[in-house]
C-alpha cells in the first residue's frame, strides 16, 4: 500500500476529464462531482476518498467513479484495476477505532479477529457467489426501490410478472407515459431481475431507440448488416427505451419489425417504452404498431401526493440523512409533474445543506427551491386554465372552444389551445381530445402539428404563443 503506482495515471486521467467537462461548459459539475483525493494503491486497486457519504452516493449514481476507472484502465492497460472509495468521515472513525484497539491486549484482539458468526460467513459466501451486474443496466433500478402508487400499480405488477416469467407472460410489454414517470426504471428493473435470477449465459440487450437507430445507420455505411442482425436477433431479452424516437424513421422501423419477428419466434422477452399510446404516433409502420400492441400495454401516470411523499422518503434512505416531514411535504406539494423533478428538487436541497453544513429546514427548502420551482411552473397547469386564457384572449366562450363550429374565429384559438395543452401539460392527445368536446386523438395531433409548424416559421405566431404561455402561468398563480 501507499506506493502510488498509479498516481501519475490518476492525475492525467482527471486532467483529461476536466478538459472534457470544461469544453462542454460543465466545469462546475466537474469541480463538484469529481472531488476525490488520491489515498493509496496496490497493483490491482486504487483507494480514493471523498468528503461525505452523501457525495459518495451521488457520485456513484452519476457513474463518475466508473468514468475515472475506465480512463485509468485505458491509460495503464490494466483491466483489473478497481476503485475503492472511502469517506473522510469513515477514515476518522477507523483511526479512532485503531487507537482504542491498541489499548486492548494482543490476546483479546486476536480472539476478536478470529470470531466470526455464521451470519457473517453466509454473507461472505453470498458476496463471492453473487453475479456481477449487467454492464448495460443500472443497479439502482430495481423493483425494491420503485415506489408504486395507485396510478402506476398495474404497470409495476405487470413488470414483476414479466420478470418472473420472461417470454411467456404478455410478451411484449409496452410501458407508456410522460417523461420522468418511471418507465426506464421498470424496464431496467425487469432486466436486472431476469439477469440475476437466470443462468450466466443469458443474452440480454438494453439500449435506447436513438442508439438502435445509430447502429442501424452505421451498419449500412460500414456494410456490417450481418453483425447488426446477429446482435439483436440472438437475444433472450430485448429492452428498447423511448421507441417514439423512431417515429418517421422508416428504415429503422422496418429493421425493428424484423428483430421483433425473430425474437418472438424464439419466445425472447421484449419490453418497450414510449411517451404516449402507440396509436398517437402517425408515422409508425403499421405492421410494427400491430406487433407492439399484441402483448400488454400499460401506462404510468403522475404520482399523487401520498405517493410523492413516499418516493421522497425512499430516496432519502441511501443518503443516510433525515428530513422532517414538513420539508418532505413542501417538496411533494410543489413538484407534482414527475419523479425526476421530485428527485431533482430533493437533491438540490440536500446538496446545499451538505455543502453549506446547514440543517435542512423548511426555510432552507423554500429559499433553495425558489428558482427551481419558478423554472418548473408548468406543473399543475390544467387544460381548463389554458382554455379559459385562450378564450379570454380571443373573445370566445368555453362552449365555443369545445364546440364543433369550424369557422376561423373558433378553429384557430381551438388549435392554439390544443397546442398549448400538449406543450404545457403531461396529458396525452387522447386525454386532451376528451377535454375539447370528445375529439379523437388524430384530430388533436393534427391541430398540434399545424400550430407547431406555424410557430417554427411564423414569428408573429411564435410571439403569440409565448405571450399566451405567460398569461397562463400568471393565471395559475392568481
Coordinates of C-alpha atoms in Angstrom, one line a residue:
X1 CA 0.0 0.0 0.0
X2 CA 1.0 3.6 -0.4
X3 CA 3.4 3.2 -3.3
X4 CA 1.4 5.4 -5.6
X5 CA 1.9 3.1 -8.6
X6 CA -1.0 4.7 -10.5
X7 CA -0.8 8.3 -9.1
X8 CA 0.6 9.8 -12.3
X9 CA -2.0 8.0 -14.4
X10 CA -4.7 9.2 -12.0
X11 CA -3.7 12.8 -12.3
X12 CA -3.5 12.6 -16.1
X13 CA -7.0 10.9 -16.2
X14 CA -8.6 13.6 -14.0
X15 CA -7.0 16.3 -16.1
X16 CA -8.4 14.8 -19.3
X17 CA -11.9 14.5 -17.8
X18 CA -11.6 18.1 -16.6
X19 CA -10.8 19.3 -20.1
X20 CA -13.8 17.4 -21.5
X21 CA -16.2 18.9 -19.0
X22 CA -14.7 22.4 -19.5
X23 CA -15.1 22.1 -23.3
X24 CA -18.8 21.1 -22.7
X25 CA -19.3 24.1 -20.4
X26 CA -19.7 21.9 -17.3
X27 CA -16.7 22.9 -15.4
X28 CA -18.7 23.4 -12.2
X29 CA -20.1 19.9 -12.5
X30 CA -16.5 18.6 -12.7
X31 CA -15.5 20.5 -9.6
X32 CA -18.4 19.2 -7.6
X33 CA -18.7 15.6 -8.8
X34 CA -15.1 14.6 -9.3
X35 CA -13.9 16.0 -5.9
X36 CA -11.7 13.0 -4.9
X37 CA -8.4 12.7 -3.0
X38 CA -5.9 10.0 -4.0
X39 CA -5.1 8.0 -0.9
X40 CA -3.1 4.8 -1.8
X41 CA -2.9 1.9 -4.2
X42 CA -1.9 -1.7 -4.8
X43 CA -1.2 -3.5 -8.0
X44 CA -4.9 -4.0 -8.6
X45 CA -6.7 -1.4 -6.5
X46 CA -6.7 2.4 -6.2
X47 CA -8.2 3.9 -3.0
X48 CA -9.5 7.5 -3.0
X49 CA -11.6 9.5 -0.5
X50 CA -14.5 11.9 -0.8
X51 CA -15.9 14.4 1.7
X52 CA -19.1 12.7 2.8
X53 CA -21.3 9.6 2.3
X54 CA -23.8 11.8 0.5
X55 CA -21.3 12.9 -2.1
X56 CA -20.1 9.3 -2.5
X57 CA -23.7 8.2 -3.1
X58 CA -24.3 11.0 -5.7
X59 CA -21.0 10.4 -7.5
X60 CA -21.8 6.6 -7.7
X61 CA -25.3 7.2 -9.0
X62 CA -23.9 9.6 -11.7
X63 CA -21.4 7.0 -12.7
X64 CA -18.4 9.3 -12.1
X65 CA -16.2 6.7 -10.4
X66 CA -16.7 4.4 -13.4
X67 CA -15.7 7.2 -15.8
X68 CA -12.3 7.7 -13.9
X69 CA -11.8 3.9 -13.6
X70 CA -12.2 3.4 -17.3
X71 CA -9.8 6.2 -18.1
X72 CA -7.2 4.6 -15.8
X73 CA -7.7 1.3 -17.5
X74 CA -7.1 2.8 -20.9
X75 CA -4.0 4.6 -19.8
X76 CA -2.4 1.7 -17.9
X77 CA -3.6 -1.2 -19.9
X78 CA -4.5 -2.9 -16.6
X79 CA -8.1 -4.2 -17.0
X80 CA -8.5 -5.5 -13.4
X81 CA -7.9 -2.2 -11.5
X82 CA -10.8 -1.5 -9.1
X83 CA -11.6 1.8 -7.4
X84 CA -12.1 1.7 -3.6
X85 CA -13.9 4.8 -2.4
X86 CA -13.8 5.8 1.3
X87 CA -15.2 8.9 3.1
X88 CA -13.2 11.2 5.3
X89 CA -15.9 10.6 8.0
X90 CA -15.2 6.8 7.8
X91 CA -11.5 7.4 7.9
X92 CA -11.7 9.3 11.1
X93 CA -13.8 6.6 12.7
X94 CA -11.3 4.0 11.6
X95 CA -8.3 5.8 13.1
X96 CA -10.2 6.2 16.4
X97 CA -11.0 2.5 16.4
X98 CA -7.4 1.6 15.9
X99 CA -6.3 3.8 18.8
X100 CA -8.9 2.1 21.0
X101 CA -7.8 -1.3 19.9
X102 CA -4.1 -0.6 20.7
X103 CA -5.0 -0.4 24.4
X104 CA -6.5 -3.9 24.3
X105 CA -4.3 -6.9 25.0
X106 CA -2.9 -8.8 22.0
X107 CA -4.6 -11.9 23.1
X108 CA -8.1 -10.4 23.2
X109 CA -7.5 -8.6 19.9
X110 CA -6.6 -11.9 18.2
X111 CA -9.6 -13.5 19.8
X112 CA -11.9 -10.9 18.3
X113 CA -10.4 -11.2 14.9
X114 CA -10.9 -15.0 14.9
X115 CA -14.5 -14.8 15.9
X116 CA -17.0 -14.9 13.0
X117 CA -20.7 -15.6 13.2
X118 CA -22.5 -17.9 10.9
X119 CA -24.4 -14.9 9.5
X120 CA -21.2 -13.2 8.6
X121 CA -19.9 -16.3 6.9
X122 CA -23.1 -16.7 4.9
X123 CA -22.9 -13.0 3.9
X124 CA -19.3 -13.6 2.8
X125 CA -20.3 -16.5 0.6
X126 CA -23.2 -14.6 -0.9
X127 CA -20.8 -11.7 -1.9
X128 CA -18.4 -14.1 -3.5
X129 CA -21.1 -16.0 -5.5
X130 CA -23.3 -13.1 -6.5
X131 CA -23.3 -12.5 -10.2
X132 CA -21.8 -9.2 -11.4
X133 CA -24.4 -6.6 -12.6
X134 CA -25.2 -6.5 -16.3
X135 CA -22.9 -3.8 -17.9
X136 CA -25.8 -2.2 -19.8
X137 CA -28.1 -1.9 -16.8
X138 CA -28.0 0.4 -13.8
X139 CA -28.1 -1.4 -10.5
X140 CA -30.1 1.4 -8.9
X141 CA -33.1 0.4 -11.0
X142 CA -34.8 -2.4 -9.0
X143 CA -38.3 -3.4 -8.0
X144 CA -37.3 -2.9 -4.4
X145 CA -36.6 0.8 -4.7
X146 CA -39.6 1.6 -7.0
X147 CA -42.5 3.2 -5.2
X148 CA -45.7 2.0 -6.8
X149 CA -48.6 4.4 -6.2
X150 CA -52.2 3.8 -7.3
X151 CA -51.5 5.4 -10.6
X152 CA -48.8 3.0 -11.6
X153 CA -49.5 -0.1 -9.6
X154 CA -50.8 -2.0 -12.6
X155 CA -47.6 -1.2 -14.5
X156 CA -45.5 -2.2 -11.5
X157 CA -47.2 -5.6 -11.0
X158 CA -47.2 -6.3 -14.8
X159 CA -43.4 -5.7 -14.9
X160 CA -42.8 -8.1 -12.0
X161 CA -45.0 -10.7 -13.7
X162 CA -42.9 -10.3 -16.9
X163 CA -39.7 -10.5 -15.0
X164 CA -40.7 -13.7 -13.2
X165 CA -41.9 -15.5 -16.4
X166 CA -40.0 -13.9 -19.3
X167 CA -41.1 -14.8 -22.8
X168 CA -44.4 -16.1 -21.7
X169 CA -46.4 -13.5 -19.7
X170 CA -47.8 -10.9 -22.0
X171 CA -45.0 -10.6 -24.4
X172 CA -44.2 -7.9 -25.5
X173 CA -44.7 -5.5 -22.6
X174 CA -45.2 -1.8 -23.7
X175 CA -44.8 0.8 -21.0
X176 CA -46.0 4.3 -21.9
X177 CA -46.3 7.6 -20.1
X178 CA -44.7 11.1 -19.8
X179 CA -41.1 11.9 -19.1
X180 CA -39.8 11.0 -15.6
X181 CA -42.6 8.7 -14.5
X182 CA -40.6 5.6 -14.1
X183 CA -40.7 3.8 -17.5
X184 CA -37.0 3.3 -17.7
X185 CA -36.8 2.3 -14.0
X186 CA -39.3 -0.5 -14.5
X187 CA -37.8 -1.6 -17.8
X188 CA -34.3 -1.9 -16.3
X189 CA -35.7 -3.5 -13.1
X190 CA -37.1 -6.2 -15.3
X191 CA -33.7 -6.7 -16.9
X192 CA -31.9 -6.7 -13.6
X193 CA -34.3 -9.3 -12.1
X194 CA -34.1 -11.6 -15.1
X195 CA -30.3 -11.4 -15.3
X196 CA -29.8 -12.0 -11.6
X197 CA -32.2 -14.9 -11.5
X198 CA -31.2 -16.9 -14.6
X199 CA -28.0 -18.7 -15.7
X200 CA -25.0 -16.7 -16.8
X201 CA -25.3 -17.5 -20.5
X202 CA -28.5 -15.4 -20.9
X203 CA -28.2 -12.8 -23.7
X204 CA -29.8 -9.5 -22.6
X205 CA -29.7 -6.3 -24.6
X206 CA -30.8 -2.9 -23.3
X207 CA -30.5 0.3 -25.4
X208 CA -32.3 3.5 -26.3
X209 CA -34.1 3.7 -29.6
X210 CA -31.7 6.5 -30.6
X211 CA -28.7 4.1 -30.2
X212 CA -30.6 1.4 -32.1
X213 CA -31.1 3.9 -35.0
X214 CA -27.4 4.9 -34.9
X215 CA -26.2 1.3 -35.0
X216 CA -28.6 0.6 -37.9
X217 CA -27.3 3.5 -40.0
X218 CA -23.7 2.6 -39.1
X219 CA -24.3 -1.0 -40.3
X220 CA -25.4 0.4 -43.7
X221 CA -22.5 2.7 -44.1
X222 CA -20.0 0.2 -43.0
X223 CA -21.6 -2.8 -44.7
X224 CA -22.0 -4.6 -41.4
X225 CA -25.6 -5.6 -41.8
X226 CA -25.0 -9.2 -40.7
X227 CA -23.3 -8.1 -37.5
X228 CA -26.3 -5.8 -36.8
X229 CA -28.7 -8.7 -37.4
X230 CA -26.9 -11.1 -35.2
X231 CA -26.5 -8.6 -32.3
X232 CA -30.2 -8.0 -32.0
X233 CA -31.9 -11.3 -33.2
X234 CA -29.9 -13.6 -31.0
X235 CA -31.0 -12.1 -27.6
X236 CA -33.1 -13.8 -24.9
X237 CA -34.2 -10.5 -23.5
X238 CA -34.5 -7.3 -25.6
X239 CA -35.2 -3.9 -23.8
X240 CA -35.7 -0.9 -26.1
X241 CA -36.2 2.5 -24.5
X242 CA -38.0 5.5 -26.0
X243 CA -39.2 3.9 -29.3
X244 CA -41.0 7.2 -30.1
X245 CA -37.6 8.3 -31.2
X246 CA -38.0 6.1 -34.3
X247 CA -41.2 7.9 -35.4
X248 CA -40.8 8.8 -39.1
X249 CA -37.6 6.7 -39.5
X250 CA -38.9 4.1 -41.9
X251 CA -35.7 2.0 -42.4
X252 CA -35.1 1.7 -38.6
X253 CA -38.7 0.8 -38.0
X254 CA -38.5 -2.0 -40.7
X255 CA -35.4 -3.4 -39.0
X256 CA -37.1 -3.3 -35.6
X257 CA -40.1 -5.2 -37.1
X258 CA -37.7 -7.9 -38.4
X259 CA -36.0 -8.0 -35.0
X260 CA -39.4 -8.4 -33.3
X261 CA -40.4 -11.3 -35.6
X262 CA -37.1 -13.1 -35.0
X263 CA -37.2 -12.7 -31.2
X264 CA -40.9 -13.5 -31.0
X265 CA -40.4 -16.9 -32.7
X266 CA -37.9 -17.9 -30.0
X267 CA -40.1 -16.6 -27.2
X268 CA -37.5 -13.9 -26.2
X269 CA -38.8 -11.4 -23.8
X270 CA -39.3 -7.9 -25.3
X271 CA -40.0 -4.7 -23.4
X272 CA -40.5 -1.3 -25.0
X273 CA -41.1 2.2 -23.6
X274 CA -42.8 5.1 -25.4
X275 CA -44.0 8.5 -24.2
X276 CA -47.7 8.1 -25.2
X277 CA -50.1 5.5 -26.7
X278 CA -48.6 3.9 -29.8
X279 CA -51.7 4.9 -31.9
X280 CA -50.9 8.5 -31.4
X281 CA -47.7 8.3 -33.5
X282 CA -48.8 8.8 -37.1
X283 CA -45.5 7.9 -38.8
X284 CA -45.1 4.4 -37.3
X285 CA -45.0 1.3 -39.5
X286 CA -48.5 -0.3 -39.3
X287 CA -47.0 -3.8 -39.0
X288 CA -44.7 -2.7 -36.2
X289 CA -47.6 -1.0 -34.4
X290 CA -49.7 -4.2 -34.7
X291 CA -46.9 -6.3 -33.2
X292 CA -46.2 -3.8 -30.3
X293 CA -49.9 -3.9 -29.5
X294 CA -50.1 -7.7 -29.5
X295 CA -48.9 -8.0 -25.9
X296 CA -49.7 -5.8 -22.9
X297 CA -49.6 -2.0 -23.0
X298 CA -49.8 -0.2 -19.6
X299 CA -49.5 3.4 -18.7
X300 CA -47.8 5.3 -15.9
X301 CA -49.4 8.5 -14.6
X302 CA -48.0 11.3 -12.5
X303 CA -47.9 10.2 -8.8
X304 CA -50.5 11.6 -6.3
X305 CA -49.5 13.5 -3.2
X306 CA -49.2 10.4 -0.9
X307 CA -47.0 8.6 -3.5
X308 CA -44.8 11.6 -3.9
X309 CA -44.2 11.7 -0.2
X310 CA -43.4 8.0 -0.2
X311 CA -41.0 8.5 -3.1
X312 CA -39.1 11.3 -1.4
X313 CA -38.8 9.2 1.8
X314 CA -37.5 6.3 -0.2
X315 CA -34.9 8.5 -2.0
X316 CA -33.6 9.6 1.4
X317 CA -32.8 6.2 2.7
X318 CA -29.5 5.6 0.9
X319 CA -28.3 9.1 1.6
X320 CA -28.0 8.4 5.4
X321 CA -29.8 11.7 6.2
X322 CA -33.1 12.7 7.6
X323 CA -35.5 15.4 6.6
X324 CA -38.5 16.4 8.7
X325 CA -42.0 15.8 7.3
X326 CA -42.7 19.5 6.8
X327 CA -39.9 19.7 4.2
X328 CA -40.9 16.5 2.6
X329 CA -44.5 17.6 2.2
X330 CA -43.4 21.0 0.9
X331 CA -41.5 19.4 -1.9
X332 CA -44.3 16.9 -2.6
X333 CA -46.9 19.8 -2.8
X334 CA -44.8 22.0 -5.1
X335 CA -43.4 19.4 -7.5
X336 CA -46.2 17.3 -9.0
X337 CA -45.2 16.5 -12.6
X338 CA -42.9 13.5 -12.3
X339 CA -40.4 11.5 -10.3
X340 CA -37.4 13.0 -12.0
X341 CA -38.4 16.5 -10.9
X342 CA -39.0 15.3 -7.4
X343 CA -35.6 13.8 -7.2
X344 CA -34.0 16.9 -8.6
X345 CA -35.7 19.1 -6.0
X346 CA -34.6 16.8 -3.2
X347 CA -31.0 16.6 -4.4
X348 CA -30.8 20.3 -4.6
X349 CA -31.8 20.8 -1.0
X350 CA -29.6 18.0 0.3
X351 CA -26.6 19.1 -1.7
X352 CA -27.0 22.7 -0.5
X353 CA -27.3 21.7 3.1
X354 CA -24.4 19.3 2.8
X355 CA -22.0 21.8 1.2
X356 CA -23.1 24.7 3.4
X357 CA -23.1 22.5 6.5
X358 CA -26.6 23.6 7.4
X359 CA -29.6 21.8 8.8
X360 CA -32.4 21.0 6.3
X361 CA -35.3 23.2 7.4
X362 CA -38.5 24.5 5.7
X363 CA -36.8 27.9 5.3
X364 CA -33.8 26.2 3.6
X365 CA -36.1 24.3 1.3
X366 CA -38.1 27.4 0.4
X367 CA -35.1 29.5 -0.4
X368 CA -33.1 26.8 -2.3
X369 CA -36.1 25.8 -4.4
X370 CA -37.2 29.3 -5.2
X371 CA -35.7 29.3 -8.7
X372 CA -36.2 25.6 -9.3
X373 CA -40.0 26.0 -8.7
X374 CA -40.1 29.1 -10.9
X375 CA -38.5 27.3 -13.9
X376 CA -40.8 24.3 -13.4
X377 CA -44.0 26.3 -13.0
X378 CA -45.8 24.4 -15.8
X379 CA -46.6 21.9 -13.0
X380 CA -50.3 21.7 -12.1
X381 CA -51.5 23.8 -15.1
X382 CA -54.8 22.4 -16.1
X383 CA -56.4 22.2 -19.6
X384 CA -59.3 24.2 -18.3
X385 CA -56.9 27.0 -17.3
X386 CA -55.4 27.0 -20.8
X387 CA -58.9 27.1 -22.4
X388 CA -60.0 30.0 -20.2
X389 CA -57.0 32.1 -21.0
X390 CA -57.2 31.5 -24.8
X391 CA -60.9 32.1 -24.8
X392 CA -60.5 35.4 -22.9
X393 CA -57.7 36.4 -25.3
X394 CA -59.8 35.7 -28.4
X395 CA -63.2 36.8 -27.1
X396 CA -64.9 33.5 -27.3
X397 CA -66.6 31.2 -24.8
X398 CA -65.6 27.8 -23.4
X399 CA -68.5 26.2 -25.2
X400 CA -67.2 27.8 -28.4
X401 CA -63.7 26.3 -28.0
X402 CA -65.1 22.9 -27.2
X403 CA -67.8 23.0 -29.9
X404 CA -68.0 21.9 -33.5
X405 CA -68.0 25.3 -35.2
X406 CA -65.2 25.2 -37.8
X407 CA -65.2 29.0 -38.6
X408 CA -61.8 30.6 -38.4
X409 CA -62.9 32.7 -35.4
X410 CA -63.2 29.5 -33.4
X411 CA -60.9 27.0 -35.1
X412 CA -57.7 29.0 -34.7
X413 CA -58.0 29.6 -31.0
X414 CA -59.1 26.0 -30.6
X415 CA -56.0 24.7 -32.3
X416 CA -53.8 27.1 -30.3
X417 CA -55.3 25.9 -27.0
X418 CA -54.7 22.3 -28.1
X419 CA -51.1 23.1 -28.9
X420 CA -50.6 24.8 -25.5
X421 CA -52.3 21.9 -23.7
X422 CA -49.8 19.4 -25.2
X423 CA -46.8 21.7 -24.6
X424 CA -47.6 22.7 -21.1
X425 CA -49.1 19.6 -19.5
X426 CA -48.4 15.8 -19.4
X427 CA -51.7 14.8 -20.9
X428 CA -51.9 12.5 -23.9
X429 CA -53.6 13.5 -27.2
X430 CA -56.5 11.3 -26.3
X431 CA -56.9 12.9 -22.9
X432 CA -56.7 16.4 -24.4
X433 CA -59.3 15.4 -27.1
X434 CA -61.7 14.5 -24.3
X435 CA -61.4 18.0 -22.9
X436 CA -62.2 19.5 -26.3
X437 CA -65.6 18.1 -26.9
X438 CA -64.6 14.4 -27.3
X439 CA -62.4 14.9 -30.4
X440 CA -60.3 11.9 -31.4
X441 CA -56.6 11.8 -30.9
X442 CA -55.8 12.1 -34.7
X443 CA -57.7 15.4 -34.9
X444 CA -55.8 16.7 -31.8
X445 CA -52.5 15.6 -33.2
X446 CA -53.2 17.4 -36.5
X447 CA -54.1 20.7 -34.6
X448 CA -51.0 20.4 -32.5
X449 CA -48.7 19.8 -35.5
X450 CA -50.3 22.6 -37.6
X451 CA -49.7 25.2 -34.9
X452 CA -46.2 23.7 -34.2
X453 CA -45.3 24.3 -37.8
X454 CA -46.6 27.9 -37.7
X455 CA -44.5 28.6 -34.5
X456 CA -41.4 27.4 -36.4
X457 CA -41.9 29.6 -39.5
X458 CA -44.2 32.5 -38.4
X459 CA -42.6 34.9 -35.9
X460 CA -45.9 36.5 -35.1
X461 CA -47.4 33.1 -34.1
X462 CA -44.3 32.3 -32.1
X463 CA -44.7 35.6 -30.2
X464 CA -48.4 35.0 -29.7
X465 CA -47.8 31.5 -28.2
X466 CA -45.1 32.9 -25.8
X467 CA -47.5 35.7 -24.7
X468 CA -50.2 33.2 -24.0
X469 CA -47.8 31.0 -22.0
X470 CA -47.0 33.9 -19.8
X471 CA -50.7 34.7 -19.3
X472 CA -51.5 31.1 -18.4
X473 CA -48.7 30.9 -15.8
X474 CA -49.9 34.2 -14.3
X475 CA -53.5 33.0 -14.3
X476 CA -52.3 29.9 -12.4
X477 CA -50.6 32.0 -9.7
X478 CA -53.7 34.2 -9.2

